[in-house]
mmCIF file of C-alpha atoms in Angstrom:
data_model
loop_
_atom_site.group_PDB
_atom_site.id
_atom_site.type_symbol
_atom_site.label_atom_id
_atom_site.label_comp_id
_atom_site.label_asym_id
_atom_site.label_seq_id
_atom_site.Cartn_x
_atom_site.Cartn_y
_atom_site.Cartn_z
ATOM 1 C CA UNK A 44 141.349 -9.098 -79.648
ATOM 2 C CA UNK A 45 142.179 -7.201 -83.102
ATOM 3 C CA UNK A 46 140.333 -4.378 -81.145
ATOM 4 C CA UNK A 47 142.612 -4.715 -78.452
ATOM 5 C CA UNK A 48 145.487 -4.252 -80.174
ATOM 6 C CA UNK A 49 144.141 -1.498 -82.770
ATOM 7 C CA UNK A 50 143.670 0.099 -79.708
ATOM 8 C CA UNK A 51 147.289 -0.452 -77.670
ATOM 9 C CA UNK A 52 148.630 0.472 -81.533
ATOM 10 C CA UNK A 53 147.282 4.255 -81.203
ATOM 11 C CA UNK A 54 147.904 4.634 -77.916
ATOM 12 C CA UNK A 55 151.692 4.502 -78.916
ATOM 13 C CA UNK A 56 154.299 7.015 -78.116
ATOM 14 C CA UNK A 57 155.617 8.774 -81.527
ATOM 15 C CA UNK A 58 159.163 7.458 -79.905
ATOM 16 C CA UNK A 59 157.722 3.950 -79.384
ATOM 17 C CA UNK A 60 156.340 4.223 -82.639
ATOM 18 C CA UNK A 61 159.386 5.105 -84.477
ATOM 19 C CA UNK A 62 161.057 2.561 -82.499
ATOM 20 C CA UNK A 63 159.123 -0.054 -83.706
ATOM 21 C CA UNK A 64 159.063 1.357 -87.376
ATOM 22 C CA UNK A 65 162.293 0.728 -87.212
ATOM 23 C CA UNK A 66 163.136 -2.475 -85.354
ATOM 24 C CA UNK A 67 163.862 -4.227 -88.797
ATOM 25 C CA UNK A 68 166.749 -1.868 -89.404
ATOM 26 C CA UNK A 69 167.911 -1.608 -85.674
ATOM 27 C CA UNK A 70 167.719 -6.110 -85.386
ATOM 28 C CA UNK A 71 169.877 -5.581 -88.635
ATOM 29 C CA UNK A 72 171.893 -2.578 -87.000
ATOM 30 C CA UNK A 73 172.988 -4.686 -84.251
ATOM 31 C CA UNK A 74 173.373 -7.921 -85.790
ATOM 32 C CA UNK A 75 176.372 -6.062 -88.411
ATOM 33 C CA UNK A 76 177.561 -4.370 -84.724
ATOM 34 C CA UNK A 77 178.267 -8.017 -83.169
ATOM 35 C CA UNK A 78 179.590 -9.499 -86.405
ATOM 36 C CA UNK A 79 182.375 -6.834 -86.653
ATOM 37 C CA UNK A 80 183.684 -7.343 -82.639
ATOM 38 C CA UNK A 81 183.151 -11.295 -83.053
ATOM 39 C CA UNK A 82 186.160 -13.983 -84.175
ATOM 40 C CA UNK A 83 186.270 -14.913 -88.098
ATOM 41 C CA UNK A 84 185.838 -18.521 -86.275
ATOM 42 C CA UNK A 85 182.215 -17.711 -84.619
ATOM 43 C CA UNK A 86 181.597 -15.829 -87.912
ATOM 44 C CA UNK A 87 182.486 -18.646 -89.833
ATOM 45 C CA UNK A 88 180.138 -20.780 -87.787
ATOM 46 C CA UNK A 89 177.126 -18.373 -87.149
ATOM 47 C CA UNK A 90 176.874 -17.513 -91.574
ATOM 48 C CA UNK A 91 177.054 -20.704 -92.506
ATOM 49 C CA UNK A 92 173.953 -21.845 -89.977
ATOM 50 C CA UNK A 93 172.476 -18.883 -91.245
ATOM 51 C CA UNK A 94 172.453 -19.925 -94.699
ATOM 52 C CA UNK A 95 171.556 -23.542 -94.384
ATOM 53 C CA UNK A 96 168.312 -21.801 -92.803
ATOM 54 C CA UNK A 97 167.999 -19.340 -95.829
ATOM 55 C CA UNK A 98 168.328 -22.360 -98.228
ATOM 56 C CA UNK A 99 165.781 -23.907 -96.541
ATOM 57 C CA UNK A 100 163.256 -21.088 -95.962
ATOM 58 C CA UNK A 101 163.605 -20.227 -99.846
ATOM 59 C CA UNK A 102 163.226 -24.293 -100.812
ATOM 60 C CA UNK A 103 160.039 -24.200 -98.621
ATOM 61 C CA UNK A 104 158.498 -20.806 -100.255
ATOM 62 C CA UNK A 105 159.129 -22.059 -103.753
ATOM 63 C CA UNK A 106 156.872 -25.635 -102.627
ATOM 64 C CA UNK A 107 154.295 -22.961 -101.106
ATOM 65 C CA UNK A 108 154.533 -20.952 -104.565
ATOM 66 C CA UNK A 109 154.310 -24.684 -106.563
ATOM 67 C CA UNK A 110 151.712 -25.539 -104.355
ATOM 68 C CA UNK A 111 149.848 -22.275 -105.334
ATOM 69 C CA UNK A 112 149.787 -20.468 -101.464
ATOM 70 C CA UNK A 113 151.018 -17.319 -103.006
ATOM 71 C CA UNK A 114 150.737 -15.436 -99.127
ATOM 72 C CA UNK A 115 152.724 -18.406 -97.573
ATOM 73 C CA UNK A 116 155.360 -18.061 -100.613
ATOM 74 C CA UNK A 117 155.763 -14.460 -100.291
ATOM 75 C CA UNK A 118 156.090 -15.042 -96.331
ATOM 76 C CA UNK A 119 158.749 -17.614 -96.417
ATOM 77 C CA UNK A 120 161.116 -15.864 -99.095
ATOM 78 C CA UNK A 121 160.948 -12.558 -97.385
ATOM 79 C CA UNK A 122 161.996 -14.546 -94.428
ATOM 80 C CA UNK A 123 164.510 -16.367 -96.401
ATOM 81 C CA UNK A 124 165.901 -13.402 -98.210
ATOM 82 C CA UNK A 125 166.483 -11.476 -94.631
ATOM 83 C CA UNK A 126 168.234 -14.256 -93.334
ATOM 84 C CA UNK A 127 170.415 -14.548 -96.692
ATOM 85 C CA UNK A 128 171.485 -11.469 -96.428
ATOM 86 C CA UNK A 129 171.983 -11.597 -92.309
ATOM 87 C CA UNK A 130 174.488 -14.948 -93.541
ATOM 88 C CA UNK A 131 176.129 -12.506 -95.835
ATOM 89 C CA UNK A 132 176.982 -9.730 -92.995
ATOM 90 C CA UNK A 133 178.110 -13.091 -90.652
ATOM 91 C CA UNK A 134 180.565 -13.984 -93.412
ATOM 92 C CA UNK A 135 184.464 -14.271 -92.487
ATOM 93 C CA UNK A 136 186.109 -11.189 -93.401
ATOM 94 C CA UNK A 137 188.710 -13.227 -95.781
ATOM 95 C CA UNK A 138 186.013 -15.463 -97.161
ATOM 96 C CA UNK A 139 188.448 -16.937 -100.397
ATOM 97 C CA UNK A 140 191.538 -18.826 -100.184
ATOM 98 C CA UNK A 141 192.503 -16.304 -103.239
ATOM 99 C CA UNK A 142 192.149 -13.378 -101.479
ATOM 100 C CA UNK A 143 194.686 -14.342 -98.681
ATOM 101 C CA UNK A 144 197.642 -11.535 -99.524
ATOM 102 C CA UNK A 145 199.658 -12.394 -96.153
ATOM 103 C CA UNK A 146 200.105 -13.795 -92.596
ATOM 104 C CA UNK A 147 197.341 -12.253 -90.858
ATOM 105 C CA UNK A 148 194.526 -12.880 -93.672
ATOM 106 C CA UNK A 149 195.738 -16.467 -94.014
ATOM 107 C CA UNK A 150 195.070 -17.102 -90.364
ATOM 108 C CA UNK A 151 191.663 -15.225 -91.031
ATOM 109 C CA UNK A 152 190.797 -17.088 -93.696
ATOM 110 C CA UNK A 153 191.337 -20.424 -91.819
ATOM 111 C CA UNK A 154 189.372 -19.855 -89.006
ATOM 112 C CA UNK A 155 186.563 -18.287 -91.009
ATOM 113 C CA UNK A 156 186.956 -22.119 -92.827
ATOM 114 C CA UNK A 157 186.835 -24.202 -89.852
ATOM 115 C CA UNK A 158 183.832 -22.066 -88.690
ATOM 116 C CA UNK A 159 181.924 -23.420 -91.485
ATOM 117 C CA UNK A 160 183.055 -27.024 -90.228
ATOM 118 C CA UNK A 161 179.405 -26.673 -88.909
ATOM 119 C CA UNK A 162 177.375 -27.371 -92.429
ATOM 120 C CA UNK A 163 178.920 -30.849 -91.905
ATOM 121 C CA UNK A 164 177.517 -31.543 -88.366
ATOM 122 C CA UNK A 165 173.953 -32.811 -89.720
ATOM 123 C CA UNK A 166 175.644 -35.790 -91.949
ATOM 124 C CA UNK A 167 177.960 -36.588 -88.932
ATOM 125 C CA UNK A 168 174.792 -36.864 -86.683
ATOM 126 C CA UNK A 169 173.008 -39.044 -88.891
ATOM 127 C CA UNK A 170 176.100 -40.872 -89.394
ATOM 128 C CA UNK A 171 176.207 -41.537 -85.874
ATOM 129 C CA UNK A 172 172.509 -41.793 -85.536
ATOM 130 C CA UNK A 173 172.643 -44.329 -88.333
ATOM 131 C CA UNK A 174 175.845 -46.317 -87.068
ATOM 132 C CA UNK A 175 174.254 -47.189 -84.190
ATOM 133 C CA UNK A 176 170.775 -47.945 -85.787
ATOM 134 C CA UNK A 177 172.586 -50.311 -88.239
ATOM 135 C CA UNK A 178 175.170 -51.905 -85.291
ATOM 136 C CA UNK A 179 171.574 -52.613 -83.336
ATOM 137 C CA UNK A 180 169.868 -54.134 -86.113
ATOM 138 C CA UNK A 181 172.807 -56.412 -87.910
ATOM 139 C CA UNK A 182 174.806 -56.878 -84.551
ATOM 140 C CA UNK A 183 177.867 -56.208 -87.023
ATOM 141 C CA UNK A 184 180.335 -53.270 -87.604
ATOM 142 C CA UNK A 185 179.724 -53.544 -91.442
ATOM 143 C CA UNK A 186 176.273 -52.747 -90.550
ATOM 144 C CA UNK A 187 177.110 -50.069 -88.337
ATOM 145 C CA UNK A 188 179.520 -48.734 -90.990
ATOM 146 C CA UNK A 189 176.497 -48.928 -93.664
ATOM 147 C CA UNK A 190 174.406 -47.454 -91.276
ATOM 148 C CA UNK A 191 176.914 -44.544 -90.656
ATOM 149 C CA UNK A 192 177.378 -43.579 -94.215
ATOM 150 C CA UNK A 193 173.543 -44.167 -95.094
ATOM 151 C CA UNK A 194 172.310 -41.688 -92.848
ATOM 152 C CA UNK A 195 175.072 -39.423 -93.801
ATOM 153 C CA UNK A 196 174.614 -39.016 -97.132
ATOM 154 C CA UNK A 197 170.452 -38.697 -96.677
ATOM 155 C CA UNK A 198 171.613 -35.695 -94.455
ATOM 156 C CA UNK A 199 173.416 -34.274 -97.409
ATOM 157 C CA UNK A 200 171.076 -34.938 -100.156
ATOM 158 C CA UNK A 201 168.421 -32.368 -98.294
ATOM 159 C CA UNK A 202 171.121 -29.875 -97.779
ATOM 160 C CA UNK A 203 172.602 -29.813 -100.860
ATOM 161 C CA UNK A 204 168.829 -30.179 -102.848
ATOM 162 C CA UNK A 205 168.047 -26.352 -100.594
ATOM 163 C CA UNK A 206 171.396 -24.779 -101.586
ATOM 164 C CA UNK A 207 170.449 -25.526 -105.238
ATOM 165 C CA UNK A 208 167.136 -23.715 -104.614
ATOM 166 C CA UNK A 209 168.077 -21.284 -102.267
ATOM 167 C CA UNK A 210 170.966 -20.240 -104.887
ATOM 168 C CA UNK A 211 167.811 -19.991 -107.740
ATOM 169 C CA UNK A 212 165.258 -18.185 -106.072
ATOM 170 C CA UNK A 213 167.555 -15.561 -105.578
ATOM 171 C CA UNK A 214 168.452 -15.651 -109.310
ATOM 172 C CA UNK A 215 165.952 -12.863 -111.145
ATOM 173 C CA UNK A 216 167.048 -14.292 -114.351
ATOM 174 C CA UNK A 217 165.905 -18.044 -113.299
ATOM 175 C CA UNK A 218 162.674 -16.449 -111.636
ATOM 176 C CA UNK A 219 161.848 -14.751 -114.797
ATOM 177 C CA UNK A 220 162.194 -17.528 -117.367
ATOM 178 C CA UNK A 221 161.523 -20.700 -114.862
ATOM 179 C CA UNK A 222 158.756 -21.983 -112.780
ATOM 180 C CA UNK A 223 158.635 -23.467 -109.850
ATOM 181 C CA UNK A 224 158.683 -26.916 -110.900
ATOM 182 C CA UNK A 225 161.999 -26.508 -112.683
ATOM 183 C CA UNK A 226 163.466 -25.285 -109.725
ATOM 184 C CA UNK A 227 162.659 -27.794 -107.538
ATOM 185 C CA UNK A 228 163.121 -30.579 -109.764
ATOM 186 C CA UNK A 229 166.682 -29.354 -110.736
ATOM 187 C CA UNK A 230 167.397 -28.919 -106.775
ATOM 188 C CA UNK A 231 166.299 -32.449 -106.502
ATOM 189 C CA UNK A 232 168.555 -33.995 -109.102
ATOM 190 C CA UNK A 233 171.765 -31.731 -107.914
ATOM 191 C CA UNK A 234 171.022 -33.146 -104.460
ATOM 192 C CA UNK A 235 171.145 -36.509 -105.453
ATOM 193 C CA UNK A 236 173.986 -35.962 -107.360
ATOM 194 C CA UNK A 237 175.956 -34.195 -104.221
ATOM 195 C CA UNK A 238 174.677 -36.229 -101.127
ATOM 196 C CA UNK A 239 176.940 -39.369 -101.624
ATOM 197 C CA UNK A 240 180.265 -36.697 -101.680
ATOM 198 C CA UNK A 241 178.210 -34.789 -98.804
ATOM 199 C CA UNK A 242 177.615 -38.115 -96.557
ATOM 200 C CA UNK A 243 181.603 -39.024 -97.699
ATOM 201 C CA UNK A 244 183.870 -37.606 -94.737
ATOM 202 C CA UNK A 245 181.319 -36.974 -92.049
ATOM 203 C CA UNK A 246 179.865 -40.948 -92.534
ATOM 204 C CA UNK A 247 183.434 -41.930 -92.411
ATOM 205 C CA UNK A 248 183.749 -40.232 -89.262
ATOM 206 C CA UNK A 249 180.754 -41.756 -88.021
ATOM 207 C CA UNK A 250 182.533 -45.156 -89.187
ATOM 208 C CA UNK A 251 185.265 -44.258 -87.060
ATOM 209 C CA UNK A 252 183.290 -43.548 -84.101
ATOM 210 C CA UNK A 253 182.032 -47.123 -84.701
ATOM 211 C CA UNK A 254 185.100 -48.515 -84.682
ATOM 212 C CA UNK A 255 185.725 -49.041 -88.467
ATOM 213 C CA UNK A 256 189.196 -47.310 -87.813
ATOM 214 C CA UNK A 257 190.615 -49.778 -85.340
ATOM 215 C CA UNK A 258 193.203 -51.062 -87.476
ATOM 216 C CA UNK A 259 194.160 -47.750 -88.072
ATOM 217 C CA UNK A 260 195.011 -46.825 -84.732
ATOM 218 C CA UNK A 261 197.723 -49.408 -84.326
ATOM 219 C CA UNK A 262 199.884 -47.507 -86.571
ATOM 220 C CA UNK A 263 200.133 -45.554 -82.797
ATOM 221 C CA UNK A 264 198.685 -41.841 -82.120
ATOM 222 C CA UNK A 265 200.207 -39.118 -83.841
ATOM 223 C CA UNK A 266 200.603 -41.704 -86.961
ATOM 224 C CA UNK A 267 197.116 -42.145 -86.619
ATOM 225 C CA UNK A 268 195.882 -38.784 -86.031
ATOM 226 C CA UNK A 269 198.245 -37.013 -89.447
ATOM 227 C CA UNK A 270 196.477 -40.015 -91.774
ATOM 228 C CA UNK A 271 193.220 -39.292 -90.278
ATOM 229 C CA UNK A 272 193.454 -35.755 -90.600
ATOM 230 C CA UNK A 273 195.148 -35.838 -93.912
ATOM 231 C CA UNK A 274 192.579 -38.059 -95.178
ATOM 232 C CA UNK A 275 189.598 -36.077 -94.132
ATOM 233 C CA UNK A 276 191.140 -32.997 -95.424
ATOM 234 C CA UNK A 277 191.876 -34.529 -99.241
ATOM 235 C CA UNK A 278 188.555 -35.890 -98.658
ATOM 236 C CA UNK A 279 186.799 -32.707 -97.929
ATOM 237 C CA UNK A 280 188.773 -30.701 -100.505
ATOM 238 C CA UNK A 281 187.730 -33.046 -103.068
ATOM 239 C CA UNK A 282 183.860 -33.413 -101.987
ATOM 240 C CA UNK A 283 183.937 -29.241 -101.966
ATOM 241 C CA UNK A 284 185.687 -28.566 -105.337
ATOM 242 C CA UNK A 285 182.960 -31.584 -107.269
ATOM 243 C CA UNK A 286 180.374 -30.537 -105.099
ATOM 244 C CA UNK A 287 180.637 -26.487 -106.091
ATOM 245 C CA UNK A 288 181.222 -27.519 -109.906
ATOM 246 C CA UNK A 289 177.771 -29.455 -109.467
ATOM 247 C CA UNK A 290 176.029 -26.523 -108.087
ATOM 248 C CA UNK A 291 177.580 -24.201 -110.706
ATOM 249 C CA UNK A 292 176.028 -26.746 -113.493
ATOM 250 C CA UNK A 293 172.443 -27.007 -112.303
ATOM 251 C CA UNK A 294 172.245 -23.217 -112.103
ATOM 252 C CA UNK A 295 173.466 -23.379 -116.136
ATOM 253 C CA UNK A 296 170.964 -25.534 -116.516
ATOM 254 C CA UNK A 297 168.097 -23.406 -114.889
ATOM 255 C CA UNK A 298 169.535 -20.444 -116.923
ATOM 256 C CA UNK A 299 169.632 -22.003 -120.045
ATOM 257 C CA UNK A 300 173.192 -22.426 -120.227
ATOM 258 C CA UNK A 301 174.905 -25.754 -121.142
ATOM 259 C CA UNK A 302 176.194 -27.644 -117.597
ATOM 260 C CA UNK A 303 179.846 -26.752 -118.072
ATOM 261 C CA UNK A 304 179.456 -23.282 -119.888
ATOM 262 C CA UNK A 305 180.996 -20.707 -117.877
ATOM 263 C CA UNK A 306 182.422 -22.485 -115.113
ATOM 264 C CA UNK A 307 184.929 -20.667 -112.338
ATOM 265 C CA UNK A 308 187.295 -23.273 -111.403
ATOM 266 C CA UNK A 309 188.851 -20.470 -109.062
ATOM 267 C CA UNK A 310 185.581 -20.734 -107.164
ATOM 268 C CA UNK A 311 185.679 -24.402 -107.070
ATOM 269 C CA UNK A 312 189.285 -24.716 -105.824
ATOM 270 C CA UNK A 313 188.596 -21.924 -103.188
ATOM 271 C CA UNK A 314 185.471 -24.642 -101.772
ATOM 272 C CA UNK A 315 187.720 -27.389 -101.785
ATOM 273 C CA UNK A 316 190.620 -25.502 -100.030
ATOM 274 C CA UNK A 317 187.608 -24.305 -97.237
ATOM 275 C CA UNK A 318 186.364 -27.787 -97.121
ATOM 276 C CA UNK A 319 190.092 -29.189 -96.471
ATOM 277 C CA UNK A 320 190.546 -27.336 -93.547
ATOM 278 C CA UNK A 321 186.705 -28.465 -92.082
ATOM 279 C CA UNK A 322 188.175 -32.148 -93.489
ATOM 280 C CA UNK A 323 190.769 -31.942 -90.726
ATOM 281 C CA UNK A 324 189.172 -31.163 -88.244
ATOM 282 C CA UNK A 325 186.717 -34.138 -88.685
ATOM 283 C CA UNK A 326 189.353 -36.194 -89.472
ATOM 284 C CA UNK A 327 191.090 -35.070 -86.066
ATOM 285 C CA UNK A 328 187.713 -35.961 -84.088
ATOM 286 C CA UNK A 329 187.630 -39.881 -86.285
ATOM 287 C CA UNK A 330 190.958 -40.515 -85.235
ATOM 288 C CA UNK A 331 190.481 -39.963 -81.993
ATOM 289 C CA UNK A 332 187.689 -42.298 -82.027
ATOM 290 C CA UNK A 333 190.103 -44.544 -83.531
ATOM 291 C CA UNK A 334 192.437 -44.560 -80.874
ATOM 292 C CA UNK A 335 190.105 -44.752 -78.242
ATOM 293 C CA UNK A 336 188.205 -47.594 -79.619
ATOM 294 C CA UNK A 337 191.703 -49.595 -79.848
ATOM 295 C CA UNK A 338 192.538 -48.371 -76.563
ATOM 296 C CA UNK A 339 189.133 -50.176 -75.042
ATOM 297 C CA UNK A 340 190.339 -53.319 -77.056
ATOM 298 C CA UNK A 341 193.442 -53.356 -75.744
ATOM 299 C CA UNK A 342 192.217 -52.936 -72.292
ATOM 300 C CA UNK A 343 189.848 -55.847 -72.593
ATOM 301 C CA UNK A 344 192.959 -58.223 -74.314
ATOM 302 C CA UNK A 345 194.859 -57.466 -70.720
ATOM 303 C CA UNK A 346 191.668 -57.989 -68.516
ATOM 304 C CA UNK A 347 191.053 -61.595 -70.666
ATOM 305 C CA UNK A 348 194.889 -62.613 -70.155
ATOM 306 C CA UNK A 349 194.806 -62.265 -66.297
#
């Protein structure tokens, strides 16, 4: 087979050839071609998938490297590295709440923000995943609601631990002066540290879902929906603006620095103004839930009374 395609190499046009010299530049070519004619919404959404699965590739090349497969290492963060910087030319073309300067970049900036709504749609998965799981096994809505926000928060413990990492292994000053197990350990206890605020809003969407938000939705719809939305947005700014200051202190630690040496507050507020507007939106979708849930009970209370 090798033969085979030794063979089918030479046999190669030089315009084939070149064509496949450069298919790495052309993917990337192309890829910068549909970011600039797409939405700062659908850009929004497409970088931040992308770098969950840079985060990831990188936390799995520095096990391989920990591990001691040095060719499976090398593999994965070459992977992870193109696909960090593929996130980067996906990003929202006003990625900061400081750098809005009018209108048109404030509306930019927003959907760019509500793009990245999907780093949140693993907890609320599990949330729901885990609802239901604990609604089945405790034939109760507190279980369903423990359920919901266990699951959630296990979600975010594995994102949050392959940020940390991801953010390191492209650090050449932590991958000169730590190892492996330093990275990983550190990504570990960061994790742990940011999964409960992860699991927060998207488990108490879940909750919602379940129909922990019941008594909620007799305060009627639209005073439902703005405490619903209002809540998942303060939650989300909040869970954003601990979560970055977190992430800024493990990479002090990896560095050598002390935890709060150094730390851009600007940054932080400009995650937790990003993660408000995400907030909403899940906060839109619980309250819904809400109101549908109370509409079903409501329903039932007629059915029983004739």
């Amino acid at each position: 087979m090798a033969d085979l395609r030794t063979k089918a190499m030479a046999t190669l046009t030089p315009a084939a050839q070149a064509r496949m010299d450069n298919a790495e530049a052309n993917f990337a070519a192309d890829q910068a071609l549909q970011a600039s004619t797409s939405s700062d919404l659908a850009r929004g959404w497409t970088s931040s998938g992308l770098s969950e699965q840079a985060n990831k590739l990188l936390w799995n090349a520095a096990s391989a490297y920990q591990a001691g497969d040095a060719a499976a290492g090398q593999q994965l963060e070459a992977e992870g590295r193109r696909t960090a910087e593929l996130a980067q030319t996906w990003a929202p073309t006003v990625g900061r709440f400081s750098d809005i300067n009018d209108l048109s970049s404030g509306a930019k900036w927003a959907m760019g923000a509500l793009g990245n709504v999907r780093s949140s749609i693993k907890p609320a998965v599990a949330s729901l995943a885990g609802g239901l799981v604990g609604g089945l096994a405790t034939r109760s809505l507190k279980g369903a609601q423990l359920g919901a926000m266990g699951a959630s928060t296990l979600a975010g413990y594995d994102q949050m631990a392959d940020e940390t990492a991801g953010t390191a292994m492209l650090d050449p000053t932590i991958r000169a002066t730590k190892g492996y197990d330093d990275i990983l350990n550190t990504a570990r206890a960061s994790g742990a540290l940011q999964a409960p605020l992860e699991g927060l809003v998207p488990g108490a969407m879940g909750a919602m879902a379940m129909g922990a938000g019941k008594s909620l939705a007799k305060a009627g719809v639209k005073g439902t929906l703005v405490k619903a939305v209002g809540g998942g947005a303060a939650g989300e700014f909040g869970t954003e603006f601990a979560q970055d200051l977190v992430g800024q202190g493990a990479q002090n630690s990896l560095q050598g620095k002390g935890l709060t040496d150094d730390l851009d507050y600007q940054q932080a507020l400009d995650a937790g103004a990003a993660g408000a507007v995400a907030g909403g939106g899940m906060g839109l979708v619980g309250g819904a839930a809400s109101i549908g849930h109370n509409a079903t009970d409501t329903a039932v209370d007629v059915a029983k009374d004739l």
